Amino acid sequence: MKSKHFYGVILAGGVGARFWPLSRATSPKQLLRIAGEESLLKATIKRLRPLVPLEKISIVTNSTQAETIMTHLAAGVGARDKKKSRRPISRPCRPEIIAEPVGRNTAPAIGLAALTLLKKDPEAVMAVLPSDHLIGNGRTFLETLRAAERVAREGRLVTFGIVPTRPETGYGYIKAAKGAFKNVGKIKVRRVERFVEKPALKKAKKYLAQDGYYWNSGIFVWKAKTILEEIRLHLPGLYGNLLSMRRGADVKDVYKKIRPVSIDRGVLEKTSNIAVIEARFPWSDMGSLPSLGEVFPPDRDGNVIKGRVVDIGSRNSLIIGSDRVVATIGLKDMILIDTPDATLVCPKERAQEVKETVEILKKKGCMEHASHLTVERPWGAYTVLEKGDNYKIKKIRVEPGRRLSLQTHSRRSEHWVVVSGRARIQRGEETVLIGRNESTYIPRGVRHRLENPSKTKPLEIIEVQNGSYVEEDDIVRHEDDYERGF
Amino acid sequence: MKSKHFYGVILAGGVGARFWPLSRATSPKQLLRIAGEESLLKATIKRLRPLVPLEKISIVTNSTQAETIMTHLAAGVGARDKKKSRRPISRPCRPEIIAEPVGRNTAPAIGLAALTLLKKDPEAVMAVLPSDHLIGNGRTFLETLRAAERVAREGRLVTFGIVPTRPETGYGYIKAAKGAFKNVGKIKVRRVERFVEKPALKKAKKYLAQDGYYWNSGIFVWKAKTILEEIRLHLPGLYGNLLSMRRGADVKDVYKKIRPVSIDRGVLEKTSNIAVIEARFPWSDMGSLPSLGEVFPPDRDGNVIKGRVVDIGSRNSLIIGSDRVVATIGLKDMILIDTPDATLVCPKERAQEVKETVEILKKKGCMEHASHLTVERPWGAYTVLEKGDNYKIKKIRVEPGRRLSLQTHSRRSEHWVVVSGRARIQRGEETVLIGRNESTYIPRGVRHRLENPSKTKPLEIIEVQNGSYVEEDDIVRHEDDYERGF
């Protein structure tokens, strides 16, 4: 079933600020477990794997997110779902990471990925997939993908056009030219007539009634060679920059000169060598918080309510709670998202402005724009329980068989109390094993390492840090299983 | 200035469920610091003291709240305002507590207080004050109270009628009879024509325009003898029960027979021996959350916003945040109250239904209806930072010079790490002094006591409890400075 020259390129450079407070700068939308056990990114990889093996999948992101994504793929555990995170880790899944120095929208990212593939395989066909979309019915997805690959092999650009199921005003549309261009099995492939910007409701209703209008999914399949040729034709500046990188120019320097442009605007809207393949799987671009409403079936009042929520008489509202209690009365067409350290409330129709909220938080220096209280690490996760002037309390969870780096702190000491599992602790020259209800002390400046020696049980400790400075960057790593910065 | 026979009776038996999540069953509305440093109850006491010394003030509450109120009055520190609670404690303020076995509305509470006063002083004049009202301009309040006492001494029931400042539909009104009954200094005292239920807006506007309509404040002044006589006339059943208590019948048994009735409905609306004194101080009954809007001046969009709130374009809304980030966009006439463990959102016009929310939480067994994460104790306060299956993490704050009880836990052990100040710790036979960044361990079953020996600096420790059961009731107190249950 797998085709020799077929590759996956997953675009994962965004933050998804419109998903705040679920998303944070260090915990972008594609890493959220929105619909089930797996993050959108992992689900994207998994969906692809029956056709593309892991070693042929690459993830394009930027250098600030690369480590976060590697950690996420290595860890298999996460912040949001306590019950799930207690499960043993599934085997690690690590596609290649292509890290752009800075994000420059999709055209440069796709160009760079095409360039990278072409070096390995001149006949490479690449499926380009956003990392943060919600897609149902994997079988139909795969059938469509397989058909698209066949068309792409012939040198066409293929876009996935989702068959509309409602008069959606939040998506761009693709208008197919009249008459079928080709059928692959039962799947229609048509020539693209034009791209249509997000329409008003009246137009959207018209599009729904007529044949040949599709939602532009942002999923594409083409040969690396073909897209580079199209970039040469329509974005010659970008093409020049890609060429100079191929000739060995410093990627950072080149990226400074690249201007941001999307593949849609830069290439697809200009070329005539483009087809749309009719896609019939459930799809959402998860563009902003109201998209969450598509993930879960609404109750009879039109609400989607999750978490520890007590509601009286709300309607058509999206209320996503957490472990905290959220009480709502009489909300109408509202969104409420609650996380341990931040809560958002807004009308659905103003959900786009969440992005501005994040900007304000950033300007004010509020760390809630950047990270969650619970932070994933390759060895597990930690949660900040409390922070004072000269102390910080953390709950630290180490997955079975994993260990933190061998490290030193110059400005804080640490008290550790085990509350679950067993810990192997290296402290200076000695190594001790302590169990539940036992404690130890790591003086300032002493080299130490925390390890979970169990093969099955997670280790949980409470850490009380005392010191003149208790931030994350007071750390010197001497050895690390995950090759993080020293 | 103080009159020999003048007493204060403060009614403090309510929970104020409509103030949830600020109020909790163990942290009722009257104990909240709503407008400044002091709780509504303490402010009520303080307001009264220029006319009534502490030893002549009694607080009527029910037996479940009596200890909470005693703790509150003893502690002088509290849960909600961290900065304030770091101040040294003001001298303890402990009026007499009259604890009803169960609440039976105001008539029995006032009857019981009158009975208690009459035993001490046959000429006692009692000012009856709710504990949870917001009152401004203490001087005018005292002048009004002094005048009311003079009228009450002549054997009349005196009600405080607040001069309306807006067409309020949330209060009951008192209609004064035409013509002044009497003037005490500059203060008008008039005969009451009738009591008026909460009016519709049209009527409220009419009342505002006319002379002689007052808000019924629920503040009363009368002789203990007079009100008992009126109870005899209008509530003979209650009178009989009060008499039997005076003759030594068991209070619990008698209370079972008493039917709940308010003093307004049971006596004031029936008697003709009743005057209204014109009160010109700012007043709010703090009946439900929108009353908070009266405490603070609104911004130019009509919002009252407190705490770590990022708002974009809300109007006429009340947004009370906490240390967590609350982000709001485009709220209109809404209330949002955020506390560390619970958040409420509702339209202002449905604020009354918060009471139902609390009922639902109670039925579901959610402890958020009952207590805050931070709990006041006579020695300071503790905050639950985290709770797992077999462990609990607390931050414990001990005020200078105070100590916890000498205690034992049969099902948990405790690790203590000092993060601020110094601790004197009694553990079995030994006593140790430990400072910041030092720790100790209290094994299960070992008698121990935590003390802050400093005269000025608070002590803060992090406690990690481990055990098969980590609830508050696993405690045996051997000695206690605050005479709490053993």
JSON list of N, CA and C in Angstrom, two decimals, chain B residues 418-458:
[
{"chain": "B", "resi": 418, "resn": "VAL", "atom": "N", "xyz": [10.37, 24.91, 56.18]},
{"chain": "B", "resi": 418, "resn": "VAL", "atom": "CA", "xyz": [10.14, 26.33, 56.46]},
{"chain": "B", "resi": 418, "resn": "VAL", "atom": "C", "xyz": [10.55, 27.15, 55.24]},
{"chain": "B", "resi": 419, "resn": "VAL", "atom": "N", "xyz": [9.64, 28.00, 54.75]},
{"chain": "B", "resi": 419, "resn": "VAL", "atom": "CA", "xyz": [10.00, 28.86, 53.61]},
{"chain": "B", "resi": 419, "resn": "VAL", "atom": "C", "xyz": [10.10, 30.33, 54.03]},
{"chain": "B", "resi": 420, "resn": "SER", "atom": "N", "xyz": [9.67, 30.67, 55.24]},
{"chain": "B", "resi": 420, "resn": "SER", "atom": "CA", "xyz": [9.78, 32.05, 55.70]},
{"chain": "B", "resi": 420, "resn": "SER", "atom": "C", "xyz": [9.62, 32.08, 57.23]},
{"chain": "B", "resi": 421, "resn": "GLY", "atom": "N", "xyz": [10.50, 32.82, 57.89]},
{"chain": "B", "resi": 421, "resn": "GLY", "atom": "CA", "xyz": [10.43, 32.92, 59.35]},
{"chain": "B", "resi": 421, "resn": "GLY", "atom": "C", "xyz": [11.12, 31.74, 60.05]},
{"chain": "B", "resi": 422, "resn": "ARG", "atom": "N", "xyz": [10.83, 31.61, 61.34]},
{"chain": "B", "resi": 422, "resn": "ARG", "atom": "CA", "xyz": [11.41, 30.53, 62.13]},
{"chain": "B", "resi": 422, "resn": "ARG", "atom": "C", "xyz": [10.31, 29.77, 62.85]},
{"chain": "B", "resi": 423, "resn": "ALA", "atom": "N", "xyz": [10.53, 28.47, 63.04]},
{"chain": "B", "resi": 423, "resn": "ALA", "atom": "CA", "xyz": [9.51, 27.63, 63.69]},
{"chain": "B", "resi": 423, "resn": "ALA", "atom": "C", "xyz": [10.08, 26.99, 64.95]},
{"chain": "B", "resi": 424, "resn": "ARG", "atom": "N", "xyz": [9.31, 27.03, 66.03]},
{"chain": "B", "resi": 424, "resn": "ARG", "atom": "CA", "xyz": [9.64, 26.19, 67.19]},
{"chain": "B", "resi": 424, "resn": "ARG", "atom": "C", "xyz": [8.72, 24.97, 67.10]},
{"chain": "B", "resi": 425, "resn": "ILE", "atom": "N", "xyz": [9.33, 23.81, 67.12]},
{"chain": "B", "resi": 425, "resn": "ILE", "atom": "CA", "xyz": [8.57, 22.59, 66.91]},
{"chain": "B", "resi": 425, "resn": "ILE", "atom": "C", "xyz": [8.74, 21.64, 68.08]},
{"chain": "B", "resi": 426, "resn": "GLN", "atom": "N", "xyz": [7.61, 21.30, 68.65]},
{"chain": "B", "resi": 426, "resn": "GLN", "atom": "CA", "xyz": [7.61, 20.27, 69.69]},
{"chain": "B", "resi": 426, "resn": "GLN", "atom": "C", "xyz": [7.25, 18.96, 68.99]},
{"chain": "B", "resi": 427, "resn": "ARG", "atom": "N", "xyz": [8.11, 17.94, 69.20]},
{"chain": "B", "resi": 427, "resn": "ARG", "atom": "CA", "xyz": [7.89, 16.67, 68.53]},
{"chain": "B", "resi": 427, "resn": "ARG", "atom": "C", "xyz": [8.23, 15.57, 69.51]},
{"chain": "B", "resi": 428, "resn": "GLY", "atom": "N", "xyz": [7.21, 14.90, 70.01]},
{"chain": "B", "resi": 428, "resn": "GLY", "atom": "CA", "xyz": [7.43, 13.93, 71.08]},
{"chain": "B", "resi": 428, "resn": "GLY", "atom": "C", "xyz": [8.02, 14.67, 72.28]},
{"chain": "B", "resi": 429, "resn": "GLU", "atom": "N", "xyz": [9.17, 14.19, 72.75]},
{"chain": "B", "resi": 429, "resn": "GLU", "atom": "CA", "xyz": [9.78, 14.78, 73.95]},
{"chain": "B", "resi": 429, "resn": "GLU", "atom": "C", "xyz": [10.68, 15.97, 73.63]},
{"chain": "B", "resi": 430, "resn": "GLU", "atom": "N", "xyz": [11.09, 16.09, 72.36]},
{"chain": "B", "resi": 430, "resn": "GLU", "atom": "CA", "xyz": [12.08, 17.14, 72.03]},
{"chain": "B", "resi": 430, "resn": "GLU", "atom": "C", "xyz": [11.42, 18.40, 71.50]},
{"chain": "B", "resi": 431, "resn": "THR", "atom": "N", "xyz": [12.14, 19.52, 71.61]},
{"chain": "B", "resi": 431, "resn": "THR", "atom": "CA", "xyz": [11.71, 20.77, 71.00]},
{"chain": "B", "resi": 431, "resn": "THR", "atom": "C", "xyz": [12.86, 21.29, 70.14]},
{"chain": "B", "resi": 432, "resn": "VAL", "atom": "N", "xyz": [12.58, 21.59, 68.87]},
{"chain": "B", "resi": 432, "resn": "VAL", "atom": "CA", "xyz": [13.65, 22.10, 67.99]},
{"chain": "B", "resi": 432, "resn": "VAL", "atom": "C", "xyz": [13.23, 23.43, 67.39]},
{"chain": "B", "resi": 433, "resn": "LEU", "atom": "N", "xyz": [14.25, 24.22, 67.05]},
{"chain": "B", "resi": 433, "resn": "LEU", "atom": "CA", "xyz": [14.03, 25.48, 66.36]},
{"chain": "B", "resi": 433, "resn": "LEU", "atom": "C", "xyz": [14.57, 25.33, 64.95]},
{"chain": "B", "resi": 434, "resn": "ILE", "atom": "N", "xyz": [13.77, 25.55, 63.93]},
{"chain": "B", "resi": 434, "resn": "ILE", "atom": "CA", "xyz": [14.31, 25.48, 62.57]},
{"chain": "B", "resi": 434, "resn": "ILE", "atom": "C", "xyz": [13.96, 26.75, 61.80]},
{"chain": "B", "resi": 435, "resn": "GLY", "atom": "N", "xyz": [14.83, 27.11, 60.86]},
{"chain": "B", "resi": 435, "resn": "GLY", "atom": "CA", "xyz": [14.64, 28.34, 60.10]},
{"chain": "B", "resi": 435, "resn": "GLY", "atom": "C", "xyz": [14.37, 28.03, 58.64]},
{"chain": "B", "resi": 436, "resn": "ARG", "atom": "N", "xyz": [14.41, 29.06, 57.85]},
{"chain": "B", "resi": 436, "resn": "ARG", "atom": "CA", "xyz": [14.13, 28.97, 56.43]},
{"chain": "B", "resi": 436, "resn": "ARG", "atom": "C", "xyz": [15.05, 27.95, 55.76]},
{"chain": "B", "resi": 437, "resn": "ASN", "atom": "N", "xyz": [14.49, 27.16, 54.86]},
{"chain": "B", "resi": 437, "resn": "ASN", "atom": "CA", "xyz": [15.24, 26.15, 54.13]},
{"chain": "B", "resi": 437, "resn": "ASN", "atom": "C", "xyz": [15.64, 24.96, 55.01]},
{"chain": "B", "resi": 438, "resn": "GLU", "atom": "N", "xyz": [15.04, 24.86, 56.19]},
{"chain": "B", "resi": 438, "resn": "GLU", "atom": "CA", "xyz": [15.26, 23.67, 57.01]},
{"chain": "B", "resi": 438, "resn": "GLU", "atom": "C", "xyz": [13.95, 22.89, 57.08]},
{"chain": "B", "resi": 439, "resn": "SER", "atom": "N", "xyz": [14.08, 21.61, 57.38]},
{"chain": "B", "resi": 439, "resn": "SER", "atom": "CA", "xyz": [12.88, 20.78, 57.36]},
{"chain": "B", "resi": 439, "resn": "SER", "atom": "C", "xyz": [12.85, 19.84, 58.56]},
{"chain": "B", "resi": 440, "resn": "THR", "atom": "N", "xyz": [11.68, 19.31, 58.81]},
{"chain": "B", "resi": 440, "resn": "THR", "atom": "CA", "xyz": [11.57, 18.27, 59.83]},
{"chain": "B", "resi": 440, "resn": "THR", "atom": "C", "xyz": [10.46, 17.31, 59.45]},
{"chain": "B", "resi": 441, "resn": "TYR", "atom": "N", "xyz": [10.37, 16.23, 60.21]},
{"chain": "B", "resi": 441, "resn": "TYR", "atom": "CA", "xyz": [9.42, 15.17, 59.88]},
{"chain": "B", "resi": 441, "resn": "TYR", "atom": "C", "xyz": [8.65, 14.79, 61.13]},
{"chain": "B", "resi": 442, "resn": "ILE", "atom": "N", "xyz": [7.33, 14.75, 60.99]},
{"chain": "B", "resi": 442, "resn": "ILE", "atom": "CA", "xyz": [6.48, 14.36, 62.12]},
{"chain": "B", "resi": 442, "resn": "ILE", "atom": "C", "xyz": [5.88, 13.00, 61.79]},
{"chain": "B", "resi": 443, "resn": "PRO", "atom": "N", "xyz": [6.39, 11.92, 62.41]},
{"chain": "B", "resi": 443, "resn": "PRO", "atom": "CA", "xyz": [5.83, 10.60, 62.10]},
{"chain": "B", "resi": 443, "resn": "PRO", "atom": "C", "xyz": [4.38, 10.49, 62.58]},
{"chain": "B", "resi": 444, "resn": "ARG", "atom": "N", "xyz": [3.68, 9.62, 61.96]},
{"chain": "B", "resi": 444, "resn": "ARG", "atom": "CA", "xyz": [2.30, 9.30, 62.34]},
{"chain": "B", "resi": 444, "resn": "ARG", "atom": "C", "xyz": [2.25, 8.93, 63.83]},
{"chain": "B", "resi": 445, "resn": "GLY", "atom": "N", "xyz": [1.25, 9.47, 64.54]},
{"chain": "B", "resi": 445, "resn": "GLY", "atom": "CA", "xyz": [1.06, 9.10, 65.93]},
{"chain": "B", "resi": 445, "resn": "GLY", "atom": "C", "xyz": [1.92, 9.87, 66.92]},
{"chain": "B", "resi": 446, "resn": "VAL", "atom": "N", "xyz": [2.84, 10.70, 66.44]},
{"chain": "B", "resi": 446, "resn": "VAL", "atom": "CA", "xyz": [3.71, 11.43, 67.37]},
{"chain": "B", "resi": 446, "resn": "VAL", "atom": "C", "xyz": [3.07, 12.78, 67.72]},
{"chain": "B", "resi": 447, "resn": "ARG", "atom": "N", "xyz": [3.03, 13.06, 69.01]},
{"chain": "B", "resi": 447, "resn": "ARG", "atom": "CA", "xyz": [2.46, 14.29, 69.53]},
{"chain": "B", "resi": 447, "resn": "ARG", "atom": "C", "xyz": [3.35, 15.46, 69.08]},
{"chain": "B", "resi": 448, "resn": "HIS", "atom": "N", "xyz": [2.73, 16.51, 68.51]},
{"chain": "B", "resi": 448, "resn": "HIS", "atom": "CA", "xyz": [3.56, 17.61, 68.00]},
{"chain": "B", "resi": 448, "resn": "HIS", "atom": "C", "xyz": [2.83, 18.94, 68.06]},
{"chain": "B", "resi": 449, "resn": "ARG", "atom": "N", "xyz": [3.62, 19.99, 67.95]},
{"chain": "B", "resi": 449, "resn": "ARG", "atom": "CA", "xyz": [3.06, 21.33, 68.00]},
{"chain": "B", "resi": 449, "resn": "ARG", "atom": "C", "xyz": [3.95, 22.27, 67.19]},
{"chain": "B", "resi": 450, "resn": "LEU", "atom": "N", "xyz": [3.32, 23.14, 66.41]},
{"chain": "B", "resi": 450, "resn": "LEU", "atom": "CA", "xyz": [4.04, 24.11, 65.60]},
{"chain": "B", "resi": 450, "resn": "LEU", "atom": "C", "xyz": [3.80, 25.50, 66.16]},
{"chain": "B", "resi": 451, "resn": "GLU", "atom": "N", "xyz": [4.90, 26.25, 66.34]},
{"chain": "B", "resi": 451, "resn": "GLU", "atom": "CA", "xyz": [4.78, 27.57, 66.98]},
{"chain": "B", "resi": 451, "resn": "GLU", "atom": "C", "xyz": [5.65, 28.58, 66.25]},
{"chain": "B", "resi": 452, "resn": "ASN", "atom": "N", "xyz": [5.17, 29.79, 66.17]},
{"chain": "B", "resi": 452, "resn": "ASN", "atom": "CA", "xyz": [5.97, 30.89, 65.64]},
{"chain": "B", "resi": 452, "resn": "ASN", "atom": "C", "xyz": [6.50, 31.70, 66.82]},
{"chain": "B", "resi": 453, "resn": "PRO", "atom": "N", "xyz": [7.78, 31.56, 67.15]},
{"chain": "B", "resi": 453, "resn": "PRO", "atom": "CA", "xyz": [8.29, 32.23, 68.35]},
{"chain": "B", "resi": 453, "resn": "PRO", "atom": "C", "xyz": [8.57, 33.72, 68.13]},
{"chain": "B", "resi": 454, "resn": "SER", "atom": "N", "xyz": [8.51, 34.17, 66.88]},
{"chain": "B", "resi": 454, "resn": "SER", "atom": "CA", "xyz": [8.84, 35.57, 66.59]},
{"chain": "B", "resi": 454, "resn": "SER", "atom": "C", "xyz": [7.74, 36.49, 67.11]},
{"chain": "B", "resi": 455, "resn": "LYS", "atom": "N", "xyz": [8.16, 37.71, 67.49]},
{"chain": "B", "resi": 455, "resn": "LYS", "atom": "CA", "xyz": [7.14, 38.68, 67.91]},
{"chain": "B", "resi": 455, "resn": "LYS", "atom": "C", "xyz": [6.66, 39.51, 66.73]},
{"chain": "B", "resi": 456, "resn": "THR", "atom": "N", "xyz": [7.38, 39.46, 65.63]},
{"chain": "B", "resi": 456, "resn": "THR", "atom": "CA", "xyz": [7.06, 40.36, 64.53]},
{"chain": "B", "resi": 456, "resn": "THR", "atom": "C", "xyz": [6.86, 39.66, 63.19]},
{"chain": "B", "resi": 457, "resn": "LYS", "atom": "N", "xyz": [7.65, 38.59, 62.94]},
{"chain": "B", "resi": 457, "resn": "LYS", "atom": "CA", "xyz": [7.62, 38.00, 61.60]},
{"chain": "B", "resi": 457, "resn": "LYS", "atom": "C", "xyz": [6.70, 36.79, 61.51]},
{"chain": "B", "resi": 458, "resn": "PRO", "atom": "N", "xyz": [5.88, 36.73, 60.50]},
{"chain": "B", "resi": 458, "resn": "PRO", "atom": "CA", "xyz": [5.08, 35.52, 60.33]},
{"chain": "B", "resi": 458, "resn": "PRO", "atom": "C", "xyz": [5.96, 34.32, 59.95]}
]
